[in-house]
């Protein structure tokens, strides 16, 4: 039987993986993917707690997070395509230098 604690452990593991990805990655695309893992980990937690308490509030928050994440990906990928066409790389260290 899968209980609430199983879902919360899964959510914590996914969140940890995403957090390590955010701290360790130098590529902007991988940073965006790690952020998506973080958001989905939160969604798993919200949905599990919502199911446990029989309330739809957590699921509504999860749906809202999915909508925000989709818009984040759309804008982020657009900006990354423009950046890659101009610089030829998505390395974060190259973004710290200003070219005027």
PDB file of N, CA and C in Angstrom:
ATOM      1  N   UNK A   1       0.840  -1.182   0.000  1.00  0.00           N
ATOM      2  CA  UNK A   1       0.000   0.000   0.000  1.00  0.00           C
ATOM      3  C   UNK A   1       0.882   1.241   0.000  1.00  0.00           C
ATOM      4  N   UNK A   2       0.570   2.139  -0.864  1.00  0.00           N
ATOM      5  CA  UNK A   2       1.327   3.383  -0.963  1.00  0.00           C
ATOM      6  C   UNK A   2       0.661   4.430  -0.074  1.00  0.00           C
ATOM      7  N   UNK A   3       1.419   4.958   0.857  1.00  0.00           N
ATOM      8  CA  UNK A   3       0.868   5.932   1.807  1.00  0.00           C
ATOM      9  C   UNK A   3       1.366   7.339   1.469  1.00  0.00           C
ATOM     10  N   UNK A   4       0.923   8.286   2.263  1.00  0.00           N
ATOM     11  CA  UNK A   4       1.323   9.679   2.051  1.00  0.00           C
ATOM     12  C   UNK A   4       2.825   9.848   2.215  1.00  0.00           C
ATOM     13  N   UNK A   5       3.399   9.116   3.154  1.00  0.00           N
ATOM     14  CA  UNK A   5       4.843   9.264   3.383  1.00  0.00           C
ATOM     15  C   UNK A   5       5.652   8.825   2.163  1.00  0.00           C
ATOM     16  N   UNK A   6       5.182   7.835   1.433  1.00  0.00           N
ATOM     17  CA  UNK A   6       5.879   7.424   0.214  1.00  0.00           C
ATOM     18  C   UNK A   6       5.902   8.564  -0.810  1.00  0.00           C
ATOM     19  N   UNK A   7       4.765   9.208  -0.974  1.00  0.00           N
ATOM     20  CA  UNK A   7       4.703  10.329  -1.914  1.00  0.00           C
ATOM     21  C   UNK A   7       5.589  11.485  -1.463  1.00  0.00           C
ATOM     22  N   UNK A   8       5.591  11.737  -0.162  1.00  0.00           N
ATOM     23  CA  UNK A   8       6.407  12.842   0.340  1.00  0.00           C
ATOM     24  C   UNK A   8       7.896  12.532   0.227  1.00  0.00           C
ATOM     25  N   UNK A   9       8.264  11.277   0.417  1.00  0.00           N
ATOM     26  CA  UNK A   9       9.670  10.891   0.225  1.00  0.00           C
ATOM     27  C   UNK A   9      10.053  11.044  -1.239  1.00  0.00           C
ATOM     28  N   UNK A  10       9.171  10.623  -2.142  1.00  0.00           N
ATOM     29  CA  UNK A  10       9.430  10.805  -3.578  1.00  0.00           C
ATOM     30  C   UNK A  10       9.569  12.279  -3.919  1.00  0.00           C
ATOM     31  N   UNK A  11       8.688  13.088  -3.356  1.00  0.00           N
ATOM     32  CA  UNK A  11       8.757  14.524  -3.597  1.00  0.00           C
ATOM     33  C   UNK A  11      10.064  15.111  -3.078  1.00  0.00           C
ATOM     34  N   UNK A  12      10.483  14.680  -1.905  1.00  0.00           N
ATOM     35  CA  UNK A  12      11.740  15.180  -1.338  1.00  0.00           C
ATOM     36  C   UNK A  12      12.932  14.746  -2.177  1.00  0.00           C
ATOM     37  N   UNK A  13      12.914  13.498  -2.669  1.00  0.00           N
ATOM     38  CA  UNK A  13      14.009  13.026  -3.520  1.00  0.00           C
ATOM     39  C   UNK A  13      14.074  13.815  -4.824  1.00  0.00           C
ATOM     40  N   UNK A  14      12.925  14.026  -5.447  1.00  0.00           N
ATOM     41  CA  UNK A  14      12.907  14.801  -6.687  1.00  0.00           C
ATOM     42  C   UNK A  14      13.373  16.231  -6.444  1.00  0.00           C
ATOM     43  N   UNK A  15      12.932  16.794  -5.341  1.00  0.00           N
ATOM     44  CA  UNK A  15      13.347  18.157  -5.015  1.00  0.00           C
ATOM     45  C   UNK A  15      14.858  18.226  -4.784  1.00  0.00           C
ATOM     46  N   UNK A  16      15.398  17.217  -4.129  1.00  0.00           N
ATOM     47  CA  UNK A  16      16.851  17.186  -3.901  1.00  0.00           C
ATOM     48  C   UNK A  16      17.612  17.062  -5.213  1.00  0.00           C
ATOM     49  N   UNK A  17      17.129  16.213  -6.109  1.00  0.00           N
ATOM     50  CA  UNK A  17      17.779  16.064  -7.412  1.00  0.00           C
ATOM     51  C   UNK A  17      17.740  17.389  -8.178  1.00  0.00           C
ATOM     52  N   UNK A  18      16.598  18.043  -8.151  1.00  0.00           N
ATOM     53  CA  UNK A  18      16.485  19.330  -8.835  1.00  0.00           C
ATOM     54  C   UNK A  18      17.371  20.393  -8.220  1.00  0.00           C
ATOM     55  N   UNK A  19      17.453  20.382  -6.898  1.00  0.00           N
ATOM     56  CA  UNK A  19      18.285  21.378  -6.211  1.00  0.00           C
ATOM     57  C   UNK A  19      19.765  21.175  -6.523  1.00  0.00           C
ATOM     58  N   UNK A  20      20.200  19.920  -6.541  1.00  0.00           N
ATOM     59  CA  UNK A  20      21.593  19.629  -6.910  1.00  0.00           C
ATOM     60  C   UNK A  20      21.851  20.062  -8.354  1.00  0.00           C
ATOM     61  N   UNK A  21      20.867  19.821  -9.214  1.00  0.00           N
ATOM     62  CA  UNK A  21      21.012  20.241 -10.606  1.00  0.00           C
ATOM     63  C   UNK A  21      21.129  21.740 -10.760  1.00  0.00           C
ATOM     64  N   UNK A  22      20.373  22.479  -9.977  1.00  0.00           N
ATOM     65  CA  UNK A  22      20.449  23.945 -10.052  1.00  0.00           C
ATOM     66  C   UNK A  22      21.818  24.439  -9.588  1.00  0.00           C
ATOM     67  N   UNK A  23      22.341  23.829  -8.525  1.00  0.00           N
ATOM     68  CA  UNK A  23      23.627  24.284  -7.998  1.00  0.00           C
ATOM     69  C   UNK A  23      24.813  23.831  -8.838  1.00  0.00           C
ATOM     70  N   UNK A  24      24.729  22.668  -9.467  1.00  0.00           N
ATOM     71  CA  UNK A  24      25.893  22.087 -10.119  1.00  0.00           C
ATOM     72  C   UNK A  24      26.012  22.405 -11.604  1.00  0.00           C
ATOM     73  N   UNK A  25      24.932  22.667 -12.286  1.00  0.00           N
ATOM     74  CA  UNK A  25      24.954  22.799 -13.736  1.00  0.00           C
ATOM     75  C   UNK A  25      25.450  24.166 -14.175  1.00  0.00           C
ATOM     76  N   UNK A  26      26.212  24.174 -15.245  1.00  0.00           N
ATOM     77  CA  UNK A  26      26.690  25.410 -15.850  1.00  0.00           C
ATOM     78  C   UNK A  26      25.963  25.713 -17.148  1.00  0.00           C
ATOM     79  N   UNK A  27      25.260  24.713 -17.699  1.00  0.00           N
ATOM     80  CA  UNK A  27      24.522  24.903 -18.936  1.00  0.00           C
ATOM     81  C   UNK A  27      23.136  25.446 -18.608  1.00  0.00           C
ATOM     82  N   UNK A  28      22.712  26.452 -19.329  1.00  0.00           N
ATOM     83  CA  UNK A  28      21.436  27.089 -19.040  1.00  0.00           C
ATOM     84  C   UNK A  28      20.255  26.168 -19.302  1.00  0.00           C
ATOM     85  N   UNK A  29      20.357  25.316 -20.308  1.00  0.00           N
ATOM     86  CA  UNK A  29      19.276  24.377 -20.601  1.00  0.00           C
ATOM     87  C   UNK A  29      19.108  23.361 -19.471  1.00  0.00           C
ATOM     88  N   UNK A  30      20.205  22.847 -18.957  1.00  0.00           N
ATOM     89  CA  UNK A  30      20.128  21.910 -17.841  1.00  0.00           C
ATOM     90  C   UNK A  30      19.610  22.591 -16.581  1.00  0.00           C
ATOM     91  N   UNK A  31      19.921  23.867 -16.434  1.00  0.00           N
ATOM     92  CA  UNK A  31      19.393  24.637 -15.310  1.00  0.00           C
ATOM     93  C   UNK A  31      17.871  24.760 -15.401  1.00  0.00           C
ATOM     94  N   UNK A  32      17.383  24.959 -16.611  1.00  0.00           N
ATOM     95  CA  UNK A  32      15.936  25.026 -16.820  1.00  0.00           C
ATOM     96  C   UNK A  32      15.277  23.677 -16.533  1.00  0.00           C
ATOM     97  N   UNK A  33      15.917  22.592 -16.958  1.00  0.00           N
ATOM     98  CA  UNK A  33      15.375  21.263 -16.670  1.00  0.00           C
ATOM     99  C   UNK A  33      15.361  20.986 -15.172  1.00  0.00           C
ATOM    100  N   UNK A  34      16.402  21.401 -14.478  1.00  0.00           N
ATOM    101  CA  UNK A  34      16.451  21.203 -13.027  1.00  0.00           C
ATOM    102  C   UNK A  34      15.359  21.989 -12.320  1.00  0.00           C
ATOM    103  N   UNK A  35      15.078  23.167 -12.824  1.00  0.00           N
ATOM    104  CA  UNK A  35      13.990  23.959 -12.260  1.00  0.00           C
ATOM    105  C   UNK A  35      12.648  23.262 -12.466  1.00  0.00           C
ATOM    106  N   UNK A  36      12.481  22.641 -13.621  1.00  0.00           N
ATOM    107  CA  UNK A  36      11.244  21.901 -13.871  1.00  0.00           C
ATOM    108  C   UNK A  36      11.110  20.711 -12.915  1.00  0.00           C
ATOM    109  N   UNK A  37      12.231  20.054 -12.627  1.00  0.00           N
ATOM    110  CA  UNK A  37      12.187  18.944 -11.662  1.00  0.00           C
ATOM    111  C   UNK A  37      11.784  19.464 -10.289  1.00  0.00           C
ATOM    112  N   UNK A  38      12.298  20.625  -9.905  1.00  0.00           N
ATOM    113  CA  UNK A  38      11.908  21.228  -8.620  1.00  0.00           C
ATOM    114  C   UNK A  38      10.401  21.488  -8.576  1.00  0.00           C
ATOM    115  N   UNK A  39       9.879  22.071  -9.635  1.00  0.00           N
ATOM    116  CA  UNK A  39       8.453  22.394  -9.654  1.00  0.00           C
ATOM    117  C   UNK A  39       7.591  21.136  -9.638  1.00  0.00           C
ATOM    118  N   UNK A  40       8.011  20.111 -10.369  1.00  0.00           N
ATOM    119  CA  UNK A  40       7.235  18.870 -10.372  1.00  0.00           C
ATOM    120  C   UNK A  40       7.305  18.151  -9.037  1.00  0.00           C
ATOM    121  N   UNK A  41       8.415  18.284  -8.330  1.00  0.00           N
ATOM    122  CA  UNK A  41       8.504  17.705  -6.993  1.00  0.00           C
ATOM    123  C   UNK A  41       7.491  18.363  -6.064  1.00  0.00           C
ATOM    124  N   UNK A  42       7.368  19.646  -6.161  1.00  0.00           N
ATOM    125  CA  UNK A  42       6.378  20.362  -5.351  1.00  0.00           C
ATOM    126  C   UNK A  42       4.968  19.933  -5.747  1.00  0.00           C
ATOM    127  N   UNK A  43       4.757  19.722  -7.040  1.00  0.00           N
ATOM    128  CA  UNK A  43       3.435  19.282  -7.501  1.00  0.00           C
ATOM    129  C   UNK A  43       3.068  17.913  -6.925  1.00  0.00           C
ATOM    130  N   UNK A  44       4.023  17.010  -6.886  1.00  0.00           N
ATOM    131  CA  UNK A  44       3.758  15.678  -6.314  1.00  0.00           C
ATOM    132  C   UNK A  44       3.366  15.818  -4.843  1.00  0.00           C
ATOM    133  N   UNK A  45       4.072  16.667  -4.132  1.00  0.00           N
ATOM    134  CA  UNK A  45       3.743  16.887  -2.725  1.00  0.00           C
ATOM    135  C   UNK A  45       2.368  17.493  -2.537  1.00  0.00           C
ATOM    136  N   UNK A  46       2.061  18.492  -3.328  1.00  0.00           N
ATOM    137  CA  UNK A  46       0.731  19.125  -3.235  1.00  0.00           C
ATOM    138  C   UNK A  46      -0.382  18.138  -3.552  1.00  0.00           C
ATOM    139  N   UNK A  47      -0.208  17.374  -4.621  1.00  0.00           N
ATOM    140  CA  UNK A  47      -1.254  16.422  -5.020  1.00  0.00           C
ATOM    141  C   UNK A  47      -1.425  15.322  -3.974  1.00  0.00           C
ATOM    142  N   UNK A  48      -0.314  14.862  -3.398  1.00  0.00           N
ATOM    143  CA  UNK A  48      -0.410  13.802  -2.386  1.00  0.00           C
ATOM    144  C   UNK A  48      -1.108  14.302  -1.128  1.00  0.00           C
ATOM    145  N   UNK A  49      -0.740  15.477  -0.680  1.00  0.00           N
ATOM    146  CA  UNK A  49      -1.382  16.015   0.525  1.00  0.00           C
ATOM    147  C   UNK A  49      -2.857  16.319   0.260  1.00  0.00           C
ATOM    148  N   UNK A  50      -3.135  16.804  -0.938  1.00  0.00           N
ATOM    149  CA  UNK A  50      -4.518  17.071  -1.305  1.00  0.00           C
ATOM    150  C   UNK A  50      -5.346  15.793  -1.291  1.00  0.00           C
ATOM    151  N   UNK A  51      -4.786  14.729  -1.820  1.00  0.00           N
ATOM    152  CA  UNK A  51      -5.498  13.439  -1.829  1.00  0.00           C
ATOM    153  C   UNK A  51      -5.661  12.898  -0.405  1.00  0.00           C
ATOM    154  N   UNK A  52      -4.627  13.086   0.416  1.00  0.00           N
ATOM    155  CA  UNK A  52      -4.667  12.577   1.789  1.00  0.00           C
ATOM    156  C   UNK A  52      -5.760  13.260   2.594  1.00  0.00           C
ATOM    157  N   UNK A  53      -5.896  14.576   2.451  1.00  0.00           N
ATOM    158  CA  UNK A  53      -6.895  15.310   3.215  1.00  0.00           C
ATOM    159  C   UNK A  53      -8.258  15.387   2.525  1.00  0.00           C
ATOM    160  N   UNK A  54      -8.345  14.918   1.295  1.00  0.00           N
ATOM    161  CA  UNK A  54      -9.621  14.962   0.583  1.00  0.00           C
ATOM    162  C   UNK A  54     -10.036  16.356   0.184  1.00  0.00           C
ATOM    163  N   UNK A  55      -9.070  17.228  -0.011  1.00  0.00           N
ATOM    164  CA  UNK A  55      -9.335  18.615  -0.380  1.00  0.00           C
ATOM    165  C   UNK A  55      -8.704  18.877  -1.743  1.00  0.00           C
ATOM    166  N   UNK A  56      -9.342  19.654  -2.563  1.00  0.00           N
ATOM    167  CA  UNK A  56      -8.836  19.916  -3.914  1.00  0.00           C
ATOM    168  C   UNK A  56      -7.905  21.118  -3.994  1.00  0.00           C
ATOM    169  N   UNK A  57      -7.634  21.763  -2.883  1.00  0.00           N
ATOM    170  CA  UNK A  57      -6.801  22.961  -2.914  1.00  0.00           C
ATOM    171  C   UNK A  57      -5.386  22.657  -3.400  1.00  0.00           C
ATOM    172  N   UNK A  58      -4.808  21.584  -2.924  1.00  0.00           N
ATOM    173  CA  UNK A  58      -3.456  21.221  -3.347  1.00  0.00           C
ATOM    174  C   UNK A  58      -3.378  20.908  -4.829  1.00  0.00           C
ATOM    175  N   UNK A  59      -4.403  20.237  -5.328  1.00  0.00           N
ATOM    176  CA  UNK A  59      -4.420  19.918  -6.753  1.00  0.00           C
ATOM    177  C   UNK A  59      -4.592  21.175  -7.594  1.00  0.00           C
ATOM    178  N   UNK A  60      -5.338  22.138  -7.073  1.00  0.00           N
ATOM    179  CA  UNK A  60      -5.478  23.401  -7.808  1.00  0.00           C
ATOM    180  C   UNK A  60      -4.157  24.157  -7.830  1.00  0.00           C
ATOM    181  N   UNK A  61      -3.424  24.134  -6.725  1.00  0.00           N
ATOM    182  CA  UNK A  61      -2.103  24.755  -6.706  1.00  0.00           C
ATOM    183  C   UNK A  61      -1.168  24.049  -7.690  1.00  0.00           C
ATOM    184  N   UNK A  62      -1.249  22.729  -7.737  1.00  0.00           N
ATOM    185  CA  UNK A  62      -0.409  21.971  -8.670  1.00  0.00           C
ATOM    186  C   UNK A  62      -0.744  22.345 -10.111  1.00  0.00           C
ATOM    187  N   UNK A  63      -2.018  22.487 -10.402  1.00  0.00           N
ATOM    188  CA  UNK A  63      -2.424  22.894 -11.746  1.00  0.00           C
ATOM    189  C   UNK A  63      -1.898  24.291 -12.069  1.00  0.00           C
ATOM    190  N   UNK A  64      -1.966  25.186 -11.104  1.00  0.00           N
ATOM    191  CA  UNK A  64      -1.445  26.541 -11.305  1.00  0.00           C
ATOM    192  C   UNK A  64       0.061  26.504 -11.542  1.00  0.00           C
ATOM    193  N   UNK A  65       0.773  25.660 -10.801  1.00  0.00           N
ATOM    194  CA  UNK A  65       2.224  25.541 -10.984  1.00  0.00           C
ATOM    195  C   UNK A  65       2.551  24.986 -12.360  1.00  0.00           C
ATOM    196  N   UNK A  66       1.767  24.043 -12.846  1.00  0.00           N
ATOM    197  CA  UNK A  66       1.991  23.502 -14.198  1.00  0.00           C
ATOM    198  C   UNK A  66       1.822  24.607 -15.233  1.00  0.00           C
ATOM    199  N   UNK A  67       0.807  25.461 -15.050  1.00  0.00           N
ATOM    200  CA  UNK A  67       0.595  26.555 -15.996  1.00  0.00           C
ATOM    201  C   UNK A  67       1.752  27.549 -15.958  1.00  0.00           C
ATOM    202  N   UNK A  68       2.229  27.878 -14.767  1.00  0.00           N
ATOM    203  CA  UNK A  68       3.355  28.806 -14.642  1.00  0.00           C
ATOM    204  C   UNK A  68       4.620  28.181 -15.222  1.00  0.00           C
ATOM    205  N   UNK A  69       4.819  26.897 -14.990  1.00  0.00           N
ATOM    206  CA  UNK A  69       6.011  26.219 -15.518  1.00  0.00           C
ATOM    207  C   UNK A  69       5.981  26.175 -17.040  1.00  0.00           C
ATOM    208  N   UNK A  70       4.807  25.977 -17.613  1.00  0.00           N
ATOM    209  CA  UNK A  70       4.711  25.950 -19.075  1.00  0.00           C
ATOM    210  C   UNK A  70       5.066  27.305 -19.664  1.00  0.00           C
ATOM    211  N   UNK A  71       4.590  28.367 -19.048  1.00  0.00           N
ATOM    212  CA  UNK A  71       4.927  29.698 -19.556  1.00  0.00           C
ATOM    213  C   UNK A  71       6.406  30.000 -19.331  1.00  0.00           C
ATOM    214  N   UNK A  72       6.958  29.522 -18.224  1.00  0.00           N
ATOM    215  CA  UNK A  72       8.386  29.708 -17.961  1.00  0.00           C
ATOM    216  C   UNK A  72       9.229  29.023 -19.021  1.00  0.00           C
ATOM    217  N   UNK A  73       8.844  27.821 -19.379  1.00  0.00           N
ATOM    218  CA  UNK A  73       9.593  27.083 -20.404  1.00  0.00           C
ATOM    219  C   UNK A  73       9.479  27.787 -21.753  1.00  0.00           C
ATOM    220  N   UNK A  74       8.299  28.269 -22.095  1.00  0.00           N
ATOM    221  CA  UNK A  74       8.128  28.934 -23.381  1.00  0.00           C
ATOM    222  C   UNK A  74       9.002  30.180 -23.472  1.00  0.00           C
ATOM    223  N   UNK A  75       8.974  31.004 -22.451  1.00  0.00           N
ATOM    224  CA  UNK A  75       9.785  32.227 -22.456  1.00  0.00           C
ATOM    225  C   UNK A  75      11.271  31.883 -22.346  1.00  0.00           C
ATOM    226  N   UNK A  76      11.599  30.958 -21.471  1.00  0.00           N
ATOM    227  CA  UNK A  76      13.001  30.586 -21.270  1.00  0.00           C
ATOM    228  C   UNK A  76      13.636  29.995 -22.506  1.00  0.00           C
ATOM    229  N   UNK A  77      12.938  29.090 -23.177  1.00  0.00           N
ATOM    230  CA  UNK A  77      13.498  28.501 -24.384  1.00  0.00           C
ATOM    231  C   UNK A  77      13.650  29.543 -25.479  1.00  0.00           C
ATOM    232  N   UNK A  78      12.701  30.456 -25.592  1.00  0.00           N
ATOM    233  CA  UNK A  78      12.822  31.529 -26.574  1.00  0.00           C
ATOM    234  C   UNK A  78      14.047  32.389 -26.323  1.00  0.00           C
ATOM    235  N   UNK A  79      14.259  32.751 -25.070  1.00  0.00           N
ATOM    236  CA  UNK A  79      15.433  33.554 -24.724  1.00  0.00           C
ATOM    237  C   UNK A  79      16.729  32.780 -24.952  1.00  0.00           C
ATOM    238  N   UNK A  80      16.704  31.481 -24.659  1.00  0.00           N
ATOM    239  CA  UNK A  80      17.915  30.680 -24.862  1.00  0.00           C
ATOM    240  C   UNK A  80      18.250  30.525 -26.343  1.00  0.00           C
ATOM    241  N   UNK A  81      17.248  30.414 -27.186  1.00  0.00           N
ATOM    242  CA  UNK A  81      17.506  30.315 -28.626  1.00  0.00           C
ATOM    243  C   UNK A  81      18.154  31.593 -29.129  1.00  0.00           C
ATOM    244  N   UNK A  82      17.635  32.723 -28.693  1.00  0.00           N
ATOM    245  CA  UNK A  82      18.229  34.007 -29.098  1.00  0.00           C
ATOM    246  C   UNK A  82      19.659  34.119 -28.575  1.00  0.00           C
ATOM    247  N   UNK A  83      19.870  33.733 -27.326  1.00  0.00           N
ATOM    248  CA  UNK A  83      21.214  33.807 -26.751  1.00  0.00           C
ATOM    249  C   UNK A  83      22.193  32.892 -27.485  1.00  0.00           C
ATOM    250  N   UNK A  84      21.725  31.679 -27.817  1.00  0.00           N
ATOM    251  CA  UNK A  84      22.607  30.732 -28.492  1.00  0.00           C
ATOM    252  C   UNK A  84      22.952  31.214 -29.906  1.00  0.00           C
ATOM    253  N   UNK A  85      22.005  31.840 -30.589  1.00  0.00           N
ATOM    254  CA  UNK A  85      22.295  32.357 -31.926  1.00  0.00           C
ATOM    255  C   UNK A  85      23.320  33.480 -31.866  1.00  0.00           C
ATOM    256  N   UNK A  86      23.287  34.285 -30.813  1.00  0.00           N
ATOM    257  CA  UNK A  86      24.223  35.415 -30.706  1.00  0.00           C
ATOM    258  C   UNK A  86      25.595  34.996 -30.209  1.00  0.00           C
ATOM    259  N   UNK A  87      25.643  34.108 -29.208  1.00  0.00           N
ATOM    260  CA  UNK A  87      26.905  33.767 -28.557  1.00  0.00           C
ATOM    261  C   UNK A  87      27.459  32.397 -28.958  1.00  0.00           C
ATOM    262  N   UNK A  88      26.594  31.489 -29.375  1.00  0.00           N
ATOM    263  CA  UNK A  88      27.047  30.159 -29.740  1.00  0.00           C
ATOM    264  C   UNK A  88      27.254  29.227 -28.570  1.00  0.00           C
ATOM    265  N   UNK A  89      26.841  29.631 -27.399  1.00  0.00           N
ATOM    266  CA  UNK A  89      26.968  28.780 -26.216  1.00  0.00           C
ATOM    267  C   UNK A  89      25.863  29.134 -25.224  1.00  0.00           C
ATOM    268  N   UNK A  90      25.565  28.150 -24.358  1.00  0.00           N
ATOM    269  CA  UNK A  90      24.593  28.382 -23.286  1.00  0.00           C
ATOM    270  C   UNK A  90      25.257  28.303 -21.918  1.00  0.00           C
ATOM    271  N   UNK A  91      26.570  28.462 -21.890  1.00  0.00           N
ATOM    272  CA  UNK A  91      27.315  28.404 -20.640  1.00  0.00           C
ATOM    273  C   UNK A  91      27.003  29.631 -19.792  1.00  0.00           C
ATOM    274  N   UNK A  92      26.730  29.412 -18.523  1.00  0.00           N
ATOM    275  CA  UNK A  92      26.350  30.516 -17.638  1.00  0.00           C
ATOM    276  C   UNK A  92      27.524  31.461 -17.403  1.00  0.00           C
ATOM    277  N   UNK A  93      28.730  30.927 -17.367  1.00  0.00           N
ATOM    278  CA  UNK A  93      29.894  31.780 -17.135  1.00  0.00           C
ATOM    279  C   UNK A  93      30.091  32.805 -18.255  1.00  0.00           C
ATOM    280  N   UNK A  94      29.709  32.441 -19.476  1.00  0.00           N
ATOM    281  CA  UNK A  94      29.854  33.391 -20.584  1.00  0.00           C
ATOM    282  C   UNK A  94      28.826  34.507 -20.493  1.00  0.00           C
ATOM    283  N   UNK A  95      27.764  34.306 -19.728  1.00  0.00           N
ATOM    284  CA  UNK A  95      26.737  35.339 -19.594  1.00  0.00           C
ATOM    285  C   UNK A  95      27.134  36.417 -18.590  1.00  0.00           C
ATOM    286  N   UNK A  96      28.140  36.140 -17.790  1.00  0.00           N
ATOM    287  CA  UNK A  96      28.523  37.114 -16.781  1.00  0.00           C
ATOM    288  C   UNK A  96      29.349  38.251 -17.355  1.00  0.00           C
ATOM    289  N   UNK A  97      29.951  38.038 -18.501  1.00  0.00           N
ATOM    290  CA  UNK A  97      30.732  39.105 -19.106  1.00  0.00           C
ATOM    291  C   UNK A  97      29.843  39.914 -20.032  1.00  0.00           C
ATOM    292  N   UNK A  98      29.985  41.234 -19.965  1.00  0.00           N
ATOM    293  CA  UNK A  98      29.167  42.124 -20.777  1.00  0.00           C
ATOM    294  C   UNK A  98      29.936  42.496 -22.039  1.00  0.00           C
ATOM    295  N   UNK A  99      29.275  42.373 -23.139  1.00  0.00           N
ATOM    296  CA  UNK A  99      29.865  42.738 -24.415  1.00  0.00           C
ATOM    297  C   UNK A  99      29.073  43.923 -24.955  1.00  0.00           C
ATOM    298  N   UNK A 100      29.659  45.095 -24.896  1.00  0.00           N
ATOM    299  CA  UNK A 100      28.931  46.283 -25.320  1.00  0.00           C
ATOM    300  C   UNK A 100      29.218  46.749 -26.702  1.00  0.00           C
TER     301      UNK A 100
END
